[in-house]
XYZ file of C-alpha atoms in Angstrom:
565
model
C -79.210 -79.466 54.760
C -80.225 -83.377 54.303
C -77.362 -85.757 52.643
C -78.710 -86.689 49.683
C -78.250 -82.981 48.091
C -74.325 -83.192 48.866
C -74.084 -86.280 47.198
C -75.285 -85.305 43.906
C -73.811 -82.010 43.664
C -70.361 -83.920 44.393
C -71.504 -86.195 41.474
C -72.410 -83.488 39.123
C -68.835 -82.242 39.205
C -67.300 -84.920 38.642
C -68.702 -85.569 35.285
C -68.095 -82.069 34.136
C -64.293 -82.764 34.981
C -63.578 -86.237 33.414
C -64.110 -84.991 30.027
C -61.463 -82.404 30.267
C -59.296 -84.468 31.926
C -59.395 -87.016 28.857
C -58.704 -83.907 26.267
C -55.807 -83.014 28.302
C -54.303 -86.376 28.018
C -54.891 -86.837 24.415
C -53.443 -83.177 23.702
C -50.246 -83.021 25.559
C -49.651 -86.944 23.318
C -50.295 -85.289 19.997
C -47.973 -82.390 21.046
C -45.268 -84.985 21.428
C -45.654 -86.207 18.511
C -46.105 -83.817 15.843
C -44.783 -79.933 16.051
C -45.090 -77.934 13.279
C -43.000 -74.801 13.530
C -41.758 -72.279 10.916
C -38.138 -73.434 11.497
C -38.971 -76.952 10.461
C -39.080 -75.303 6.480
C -35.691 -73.038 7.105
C -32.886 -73.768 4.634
C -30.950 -74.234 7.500
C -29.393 -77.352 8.661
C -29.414 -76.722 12.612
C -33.105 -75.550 12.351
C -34.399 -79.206 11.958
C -32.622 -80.566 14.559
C -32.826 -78.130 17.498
C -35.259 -79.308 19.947
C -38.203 -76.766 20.756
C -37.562 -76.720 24.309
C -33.984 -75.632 23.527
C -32.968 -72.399 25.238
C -30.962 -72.104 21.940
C -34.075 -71.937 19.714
C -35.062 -68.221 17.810
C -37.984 -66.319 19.390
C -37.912 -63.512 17.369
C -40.774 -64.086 14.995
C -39.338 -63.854 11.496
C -41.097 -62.583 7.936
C -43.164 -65.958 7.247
C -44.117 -65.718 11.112
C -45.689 -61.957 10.123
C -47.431 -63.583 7.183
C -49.145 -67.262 8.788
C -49.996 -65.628 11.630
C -53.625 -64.998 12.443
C -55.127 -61.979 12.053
C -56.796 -60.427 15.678
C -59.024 -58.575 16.035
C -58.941 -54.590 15.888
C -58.766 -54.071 19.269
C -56.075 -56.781 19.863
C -53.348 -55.062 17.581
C -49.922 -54.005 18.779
C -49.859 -50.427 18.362
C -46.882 -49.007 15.386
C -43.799 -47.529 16.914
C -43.895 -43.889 16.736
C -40.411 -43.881 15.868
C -40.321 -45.847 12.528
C -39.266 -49.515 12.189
C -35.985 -50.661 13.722
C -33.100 -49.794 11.299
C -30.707 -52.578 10.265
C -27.489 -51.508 9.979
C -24.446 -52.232 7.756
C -22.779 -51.011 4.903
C -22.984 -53.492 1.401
C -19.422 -54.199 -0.020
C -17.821 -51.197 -1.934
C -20.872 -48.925 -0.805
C -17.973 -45.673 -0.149
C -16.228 -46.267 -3.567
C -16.031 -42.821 -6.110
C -16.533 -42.320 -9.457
C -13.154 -42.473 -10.087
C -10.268 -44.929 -7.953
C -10.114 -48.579 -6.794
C -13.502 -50.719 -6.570
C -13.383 -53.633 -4.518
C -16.104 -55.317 -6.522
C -14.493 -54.746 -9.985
C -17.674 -52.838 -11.274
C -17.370 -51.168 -14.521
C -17.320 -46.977 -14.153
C -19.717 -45.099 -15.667
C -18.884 -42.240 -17.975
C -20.280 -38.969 -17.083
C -22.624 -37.217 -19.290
C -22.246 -33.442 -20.637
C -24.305 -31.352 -22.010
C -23.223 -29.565 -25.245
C -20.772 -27.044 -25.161
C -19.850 -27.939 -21.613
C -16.337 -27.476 -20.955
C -14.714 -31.023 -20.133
C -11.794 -32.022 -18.153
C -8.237 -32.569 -19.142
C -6.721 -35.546 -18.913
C -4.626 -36.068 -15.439
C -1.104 -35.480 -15.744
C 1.079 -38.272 -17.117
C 4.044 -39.553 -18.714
C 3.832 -37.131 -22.263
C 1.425 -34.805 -20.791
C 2.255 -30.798 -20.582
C 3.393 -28.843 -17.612
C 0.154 -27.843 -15.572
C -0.536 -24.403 -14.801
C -0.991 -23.105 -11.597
C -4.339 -21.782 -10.943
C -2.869 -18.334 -9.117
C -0.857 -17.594 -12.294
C -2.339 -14.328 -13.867
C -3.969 -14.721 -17.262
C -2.907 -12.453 -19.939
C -4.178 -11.274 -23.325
C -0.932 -10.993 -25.076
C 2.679 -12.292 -24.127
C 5.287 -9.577 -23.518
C 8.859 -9.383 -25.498
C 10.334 -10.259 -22.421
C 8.844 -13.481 -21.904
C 9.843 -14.971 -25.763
C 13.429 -13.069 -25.392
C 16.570 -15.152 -25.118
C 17.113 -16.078 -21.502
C 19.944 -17.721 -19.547
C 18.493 -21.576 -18.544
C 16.761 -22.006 -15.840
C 16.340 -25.312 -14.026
C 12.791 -27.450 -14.491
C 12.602 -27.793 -10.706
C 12.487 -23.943 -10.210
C 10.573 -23.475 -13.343
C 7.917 -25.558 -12.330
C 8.221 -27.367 -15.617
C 8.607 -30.924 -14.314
C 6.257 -33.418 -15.374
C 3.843 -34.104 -12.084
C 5.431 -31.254 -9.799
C 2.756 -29.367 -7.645
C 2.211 -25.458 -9.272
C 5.065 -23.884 -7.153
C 3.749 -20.709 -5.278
C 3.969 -17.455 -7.214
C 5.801 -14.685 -5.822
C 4.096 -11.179 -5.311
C 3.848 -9.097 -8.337
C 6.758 -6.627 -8.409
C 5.284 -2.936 -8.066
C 8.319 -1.424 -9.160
C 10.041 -4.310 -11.900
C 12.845 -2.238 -13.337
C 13.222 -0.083 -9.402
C 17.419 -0.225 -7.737
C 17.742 -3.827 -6.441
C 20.273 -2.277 -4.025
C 22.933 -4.014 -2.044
C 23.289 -4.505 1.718
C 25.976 -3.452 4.283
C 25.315 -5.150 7.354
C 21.696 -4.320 8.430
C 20.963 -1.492 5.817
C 19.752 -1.789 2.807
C 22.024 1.234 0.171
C 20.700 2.275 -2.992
C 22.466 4.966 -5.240
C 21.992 6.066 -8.429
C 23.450 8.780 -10.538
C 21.822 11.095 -13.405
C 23.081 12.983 -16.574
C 21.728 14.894 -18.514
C 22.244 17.763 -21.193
C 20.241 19.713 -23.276
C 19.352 23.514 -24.388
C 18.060 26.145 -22.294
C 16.146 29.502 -24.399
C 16.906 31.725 -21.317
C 19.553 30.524 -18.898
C 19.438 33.384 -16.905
C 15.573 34.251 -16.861
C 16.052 37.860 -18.386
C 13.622 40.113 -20.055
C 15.646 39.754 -23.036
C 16.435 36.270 -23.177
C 19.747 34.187 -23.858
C 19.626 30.466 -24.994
C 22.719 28.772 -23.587
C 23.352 24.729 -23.577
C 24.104 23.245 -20.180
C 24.172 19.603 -18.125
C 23.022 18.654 -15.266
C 24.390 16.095 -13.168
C 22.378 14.827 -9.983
C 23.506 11.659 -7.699
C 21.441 10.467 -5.157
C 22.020 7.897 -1.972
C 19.618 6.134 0.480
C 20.459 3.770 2.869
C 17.416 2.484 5.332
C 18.111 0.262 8.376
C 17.058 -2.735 8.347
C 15.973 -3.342 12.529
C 13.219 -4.991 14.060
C 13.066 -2.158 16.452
C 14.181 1.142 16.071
C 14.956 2.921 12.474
C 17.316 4.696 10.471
C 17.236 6.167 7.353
C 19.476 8.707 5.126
C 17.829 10.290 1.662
C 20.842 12.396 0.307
C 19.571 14.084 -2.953
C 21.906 17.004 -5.089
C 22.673 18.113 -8.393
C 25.000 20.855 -10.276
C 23.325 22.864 -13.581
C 26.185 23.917 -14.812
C 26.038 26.139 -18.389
C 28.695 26.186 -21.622
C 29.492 29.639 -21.403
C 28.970 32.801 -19.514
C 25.756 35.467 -19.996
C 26.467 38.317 -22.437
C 27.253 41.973 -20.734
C 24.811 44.376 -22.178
C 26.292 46.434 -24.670
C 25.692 49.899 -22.942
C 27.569 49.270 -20.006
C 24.809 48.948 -18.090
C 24.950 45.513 -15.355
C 22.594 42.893 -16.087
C 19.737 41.680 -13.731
C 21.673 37.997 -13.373
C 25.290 36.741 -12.689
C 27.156 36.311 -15.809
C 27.912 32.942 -14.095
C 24.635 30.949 -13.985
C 26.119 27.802 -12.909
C 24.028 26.694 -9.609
C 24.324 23.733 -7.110
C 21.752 22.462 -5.554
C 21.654 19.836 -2.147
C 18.455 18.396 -0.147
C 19.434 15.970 2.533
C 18.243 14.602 6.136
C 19.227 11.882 8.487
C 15.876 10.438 10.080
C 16.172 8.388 13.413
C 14.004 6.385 15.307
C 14.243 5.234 19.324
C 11.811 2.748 20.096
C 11.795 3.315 23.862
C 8.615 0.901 24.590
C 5.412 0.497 22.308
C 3.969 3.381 22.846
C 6.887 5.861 23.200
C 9.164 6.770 20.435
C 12.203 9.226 20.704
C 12.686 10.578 17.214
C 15.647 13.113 15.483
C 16.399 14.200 12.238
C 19.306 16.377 11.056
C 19.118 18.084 7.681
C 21.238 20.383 4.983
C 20.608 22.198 2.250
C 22.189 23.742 -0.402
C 21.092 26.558 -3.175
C 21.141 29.711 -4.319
C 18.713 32.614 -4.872
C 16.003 31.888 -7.549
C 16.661 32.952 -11.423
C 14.582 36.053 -11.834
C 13.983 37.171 -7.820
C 14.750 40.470 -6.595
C 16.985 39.532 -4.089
C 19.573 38.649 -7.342
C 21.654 41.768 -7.147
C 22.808 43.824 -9.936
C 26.240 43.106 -11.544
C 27.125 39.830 -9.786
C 29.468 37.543 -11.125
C 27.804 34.271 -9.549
C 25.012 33.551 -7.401
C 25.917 33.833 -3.652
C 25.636 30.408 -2.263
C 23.038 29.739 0.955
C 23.481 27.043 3.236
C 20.603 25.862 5.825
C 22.421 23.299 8.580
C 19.177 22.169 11.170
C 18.091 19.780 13.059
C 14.658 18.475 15.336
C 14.631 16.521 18.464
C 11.166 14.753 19.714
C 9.213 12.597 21.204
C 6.019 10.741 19.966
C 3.745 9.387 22.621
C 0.586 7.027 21.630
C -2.429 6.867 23.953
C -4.442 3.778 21.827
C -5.907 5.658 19.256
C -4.491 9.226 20.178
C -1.093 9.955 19.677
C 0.899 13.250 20.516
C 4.260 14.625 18.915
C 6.268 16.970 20.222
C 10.089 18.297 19.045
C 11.984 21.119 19.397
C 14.049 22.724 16.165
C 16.978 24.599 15.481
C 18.279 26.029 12.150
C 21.227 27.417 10.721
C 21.191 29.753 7.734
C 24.353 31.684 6.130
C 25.139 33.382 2.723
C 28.658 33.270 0.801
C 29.739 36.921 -0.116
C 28.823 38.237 -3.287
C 31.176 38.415 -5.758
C 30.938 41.549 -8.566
C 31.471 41.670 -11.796
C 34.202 44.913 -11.414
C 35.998 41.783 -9.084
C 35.448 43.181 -5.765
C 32.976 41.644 -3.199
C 30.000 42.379 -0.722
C 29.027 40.744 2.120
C 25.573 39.295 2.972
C 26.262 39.102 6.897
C 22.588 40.730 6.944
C 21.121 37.406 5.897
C 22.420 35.315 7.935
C 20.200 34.267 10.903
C 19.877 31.710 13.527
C 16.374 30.232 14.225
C 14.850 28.552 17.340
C 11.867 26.982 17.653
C 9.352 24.606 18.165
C 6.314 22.341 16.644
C 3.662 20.305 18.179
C 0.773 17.655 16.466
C -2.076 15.685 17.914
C -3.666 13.299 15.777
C -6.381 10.706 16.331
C -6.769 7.284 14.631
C -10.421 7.487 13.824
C -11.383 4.625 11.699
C -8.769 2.757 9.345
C -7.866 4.845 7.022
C -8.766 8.322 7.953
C -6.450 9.920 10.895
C -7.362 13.295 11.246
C -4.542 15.871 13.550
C -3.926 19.548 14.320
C -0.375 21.154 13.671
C 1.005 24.114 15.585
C 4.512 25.554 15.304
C 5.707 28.470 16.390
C 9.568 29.723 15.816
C 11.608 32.604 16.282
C 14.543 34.362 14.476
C 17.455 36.164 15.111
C 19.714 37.843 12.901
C 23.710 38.511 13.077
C 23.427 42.085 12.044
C 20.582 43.967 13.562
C 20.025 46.184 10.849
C 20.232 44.716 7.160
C 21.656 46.868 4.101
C 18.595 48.888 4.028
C 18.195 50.088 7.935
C 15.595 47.542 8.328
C 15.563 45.567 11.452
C 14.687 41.503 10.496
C 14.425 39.344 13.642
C 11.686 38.245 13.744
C 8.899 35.640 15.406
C 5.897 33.686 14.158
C 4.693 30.240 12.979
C 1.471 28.525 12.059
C -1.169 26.588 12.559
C -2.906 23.947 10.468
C -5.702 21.165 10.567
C -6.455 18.412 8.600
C -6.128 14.537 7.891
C -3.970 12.035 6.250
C -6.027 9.008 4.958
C -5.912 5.482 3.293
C -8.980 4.608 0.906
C -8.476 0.776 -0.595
C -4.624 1.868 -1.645
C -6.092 3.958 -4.454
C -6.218 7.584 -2.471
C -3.082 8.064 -0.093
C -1.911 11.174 1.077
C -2.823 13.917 3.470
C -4.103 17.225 3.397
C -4.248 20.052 5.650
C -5.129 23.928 5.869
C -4.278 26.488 8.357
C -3.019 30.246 8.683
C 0.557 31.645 8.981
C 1.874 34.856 10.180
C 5.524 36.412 11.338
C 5.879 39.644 13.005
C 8.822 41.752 13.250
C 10.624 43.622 15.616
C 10.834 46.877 13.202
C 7.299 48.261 13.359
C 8.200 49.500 9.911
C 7.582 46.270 8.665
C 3.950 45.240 8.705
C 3.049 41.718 9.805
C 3.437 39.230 7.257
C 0.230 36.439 6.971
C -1.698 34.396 4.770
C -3.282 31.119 3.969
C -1.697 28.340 4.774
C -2.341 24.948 2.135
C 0.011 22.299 2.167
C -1.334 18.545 0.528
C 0.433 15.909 -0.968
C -1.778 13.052 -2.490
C -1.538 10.220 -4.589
C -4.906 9.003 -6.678
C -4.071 5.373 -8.162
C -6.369 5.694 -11.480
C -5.621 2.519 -12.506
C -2.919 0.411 -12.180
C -0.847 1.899 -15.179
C -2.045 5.425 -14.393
C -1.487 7.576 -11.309
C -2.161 11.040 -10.754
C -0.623 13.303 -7.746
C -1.271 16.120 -6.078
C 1.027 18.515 -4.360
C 0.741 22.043 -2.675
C 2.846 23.940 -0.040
C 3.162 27.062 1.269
C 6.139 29.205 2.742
C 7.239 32.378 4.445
C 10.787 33.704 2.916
C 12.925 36.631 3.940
C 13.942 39.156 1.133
C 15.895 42.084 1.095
C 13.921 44.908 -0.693
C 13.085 47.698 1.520
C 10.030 48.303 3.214
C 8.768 44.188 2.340
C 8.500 42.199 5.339
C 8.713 38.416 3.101
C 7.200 36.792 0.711
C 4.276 34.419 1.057
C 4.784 31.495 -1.620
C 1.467 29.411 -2.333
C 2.711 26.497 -5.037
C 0.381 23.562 -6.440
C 1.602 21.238 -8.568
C -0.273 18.607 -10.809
C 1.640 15.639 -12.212
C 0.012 12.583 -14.037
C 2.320 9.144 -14.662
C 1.211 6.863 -16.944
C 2.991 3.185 -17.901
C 2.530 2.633 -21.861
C 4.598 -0.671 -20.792
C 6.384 -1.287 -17.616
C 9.325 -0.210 -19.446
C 8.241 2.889 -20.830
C 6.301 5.729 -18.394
C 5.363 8.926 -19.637
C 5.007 12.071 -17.094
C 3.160 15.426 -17.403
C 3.332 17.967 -14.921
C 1.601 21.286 -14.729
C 2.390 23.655 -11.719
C 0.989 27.298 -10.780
C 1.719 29.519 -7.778
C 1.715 33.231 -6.071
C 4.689 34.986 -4.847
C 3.285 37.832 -2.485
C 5.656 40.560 -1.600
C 3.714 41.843 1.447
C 4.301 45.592 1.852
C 5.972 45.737 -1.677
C 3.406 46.593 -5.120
C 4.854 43.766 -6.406
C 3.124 40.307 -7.208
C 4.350 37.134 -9.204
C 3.029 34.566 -10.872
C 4.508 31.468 -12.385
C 3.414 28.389 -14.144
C 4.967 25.490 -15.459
C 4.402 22.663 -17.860
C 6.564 19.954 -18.670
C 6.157 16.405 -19.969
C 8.808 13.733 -19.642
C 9.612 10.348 -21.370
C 11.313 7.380 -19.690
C 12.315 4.127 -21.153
C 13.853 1.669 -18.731
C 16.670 -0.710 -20.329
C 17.268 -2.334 -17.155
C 17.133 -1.969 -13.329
C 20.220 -0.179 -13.709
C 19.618 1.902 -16.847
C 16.878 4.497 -17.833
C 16.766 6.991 -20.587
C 14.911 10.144 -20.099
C 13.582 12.917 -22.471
C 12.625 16.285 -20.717
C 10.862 19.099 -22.547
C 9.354 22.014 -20.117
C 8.744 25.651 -20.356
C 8.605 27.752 -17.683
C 6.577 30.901 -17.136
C 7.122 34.115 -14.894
C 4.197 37.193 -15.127
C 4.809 39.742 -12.706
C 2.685 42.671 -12.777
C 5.766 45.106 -12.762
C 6.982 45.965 -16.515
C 10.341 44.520 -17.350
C 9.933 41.634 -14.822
C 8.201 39.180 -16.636
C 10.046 36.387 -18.328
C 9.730 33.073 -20.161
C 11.891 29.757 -21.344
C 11.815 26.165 -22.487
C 13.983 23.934 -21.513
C 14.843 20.399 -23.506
C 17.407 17.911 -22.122
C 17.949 13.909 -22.667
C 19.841 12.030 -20.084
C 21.032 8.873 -19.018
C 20.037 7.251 -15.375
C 22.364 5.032 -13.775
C 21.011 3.372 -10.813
C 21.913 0.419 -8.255
């Protein structure tokens, strides 16, 4: 390369750069001197005076930056958040405030609107205002006597009456308002009551030809239940004594009637019920048990020409054990009774002796039951018993001991409170050791349930069946079937009305002979008090046996007085 060409390109380049050299200069002076910012318009005292180089100075463009500044092109934008703008946060003043209550700001409150016929609210509860009611009281249509009666005074703090006072909590309705309160004695609870009553009775000794008499009846009761949290014991000692004005009537030919000319009866059903709570799922339980009676007006085994009824006495009692395997629980107990007759007294004054009777009996009863579902517990009963007699042969040449039992299936169940009970059917059968005396069997129904219509109305259901001894020749028992209707119904919780209807089948296996009775009665109760009742009976009884001259028929009407604590 020559010189010359070095030289000029040197040249050219130099007067390209003075030019920018010279705007540089006069650029970075103007800067100096003027600088026009968005801050320099702020309301803002400190704006105007803070220098731009400041490290102090905003560099967050603000809403007049957004708006001056130049538009680029569509490629050039900032692309928009996919999550939204940034929030600002911060609550105003008074932004939590209700519709009702303090306001910080003072702001006037705003009625609320209604439409019309909606219900609107009371006014809160001040100084003149009424007692509020609590929302859990139950409403009712009509206000009882009881509430308006004269009552002693009753403080405004437990009355819930005071002015501002929260709705104290109700108590739980009383199933049972006018029931014995009962006192304690220690840790049991004792309730006893006594009942009297008289009235009229159209055939007090249930003869074919009948004879009214008037007689009372006088029937205490006692029950005392432990009150343990483990372990249980509990006595229910129930009697009563129908006693009669006067004496039956001799027939006028000489001839001795079919009943006692002394109808007076006594009558005692007892038991002592205990409970050993050995661990939670083992249970040692024992019961002892009496009771008290005489032969049935109008049976066969009434002898001819008595004076009184001979008086029978059954003294037992069962030892077990209940066992629970989660759902499944087993029973087991072993019994023992003890029944003996008092002589029978004559008419001509001498006396007979019912050592025949009297018999000892051994035995034994077993259940397994399974919980199901709630409600429904389904079991199987067997029992099985034997029975020995003092005097081999009875009055007739019969021989009586005797062994047998039963066995049974069914359930006891729990629907809502409204169904309770259980039910169960099976078959019993006794045989005896005179082969004379054919084997004595039958259906077996025994229920007892409880069907709450409504809560004034209730309707139960009963039905049991036994095996008796008799004494006519040749009859190896009878087999008893009894059912039992009875309907309770509360006009007011003071006043319950009761009907009762009950039917049943005396079978005198190896005998012609069959029974039939029936019964209807209706009673009225009105309850003074928890420690008073009045009660009206009226009831007629029926007995149609299909042997002539058997059959036989009374009513029975009695009012008495309940005394109960």
């Amino acid at each position: 390369m020559t010189r010359p060409a070095t030289g000029r390109r040197s040249a050219r380049a130099f007067r390209a750069a003075l030019p920018c050299l010279a705007l540089i200069a006069l650029s970075g002076t103007a800067a100096q001197a003027q600088t026009v910012t968005p801050d320099l318009f702020s309301s803002q005292r400190t704006s105007q005076i803070t220098s731009p180089d400041s490290p102090l100075r905003r560099t967050v463009a603000g809403v007049n930056d957004l708006l001056t500044r130049p538009k680029l092109p569509q490629g050039e934008r900032p692309a928009s958040a996919r999550t939204g703008p940034i929030p600002k946060y911060g609550l105003p003043a008074a932004s939590g405030a209700a519709d009702s209550g303090y306001d910080s700001l003072n702001r006037k409150r705003k009625k609320p609107k209604y439409y019309p016929g909606q219900a609107k609210p009371k006014p809160p509860v001040g100084p003149g205002s009424p007692p509020p009611i609590a929302s859990n009281t139950r409403l009712r249509l009509s206000i009882p006597p009881s509430e308006s009666a004269h009552k002693a005074p009753v403080p405004p703090a437990m009355a819930g009456t005071v002015v501002g006072q929260p709705p104290r909590k109700r108590l739980r309705i009383d199933d049972d308002p006018f029931g014995a309160v009962g006192d304690y004695a220690g840790s049991f609870l004792i309730k006893s009551a006594v009942e009297i009553s008289g009235g009229y009775d159209t055939n007090a000794g249930r003869l074919a030809a009948a004879q009214g008499k008037p007689l009372y009846v006088i029937a205490p009761e006692f029950l005392a239940v432990s009150d343990w949290r483990r372990h249980a014991l509990v006595a229910d000692l129930r009697g009563s004594f129908t006693g009669y004005a006067s004496n039956l009537t001799p027939n006028a030919d000489g001839t001795p009637l079919s009943a006692p000319l002394d109808v007076d009866r006594p009558n005692f059903n007892g038991h002592i019920d205990g409970r050993l709570d050995v661990s939670r799922d083992t249970r040692l339980t024992a019961q002892g048990r009496l009771f008290v009676s005489t032969d049935n007006p109008g049976s066969p085994n009434v002898q001819a020409g008595l004076a009184r009824y001979p008086i029978l006495t059954t003294l037992g009692s069962t030892i077990g054990v209940d066992q629970s395997f989660n759902r499944l629980q087993v029973s087991a107990g072993a019994t023992v009774d003890r029944t003996d007759y008092t002589n029978s007294k004559l008419t001509d004054g001498t006396s007979t002796t019912n050592d025949d009777r009297n018999f000892s009996q051994y035995g034994g009863v077993g259940r397994v039951s399974y919980d199901l579902k709630p409600g429904i517990k389904p079991f199987v009963e067997v029992q099985g018993d034997s029975r020995v007699h003092d005097v081999r042969l009875d009055r007739s040449g019969f021989a009586r001991d005797s062994s047998g039992g039963y066995a049974k299936g069914g359930t006891s169940f729990e629907f809502s409170r409204l169904l309770t009970g259980e039910i169960a059917v099976g078959y019993a059968m006794r045989d005896y050791v005179d082969p004379r005396l054919n084997r004595l069997e039958g259906l077996l129904v025994s229920s007892s349930l409880v069907w709450t219509a409504t809560p004034l109305t209730m309707a139960k259901f009963y039905s049991d069946t036994t095996i008796t001894e008799t004494t006519l020749p040749g009859t190896s028992g009878v087999l008893t079937h009894v059912y039992t209707v009875e309907v309770d119904h509360d006009f007011r919780r003071w006043l319950t009305a009761i009907g009762k209807f009950t039917w049943g089948s005396l079978d005198y296996q190896g005998n012609p002979r069959r029974d039939k009775i029936y019964g209807v009665s209706g009673d009225a109760i009105y309850k003074m008090n928890r420690n008073v009742w009045l009660r009206g009976t009226l009831r007629r009884d029926w007995l149609d046996s299909n042997l002539p001259g058997n059959s036989t028929a009374s009513t029975v009407v009695m009012l008495g007085v309940r005394v109960q604590h």
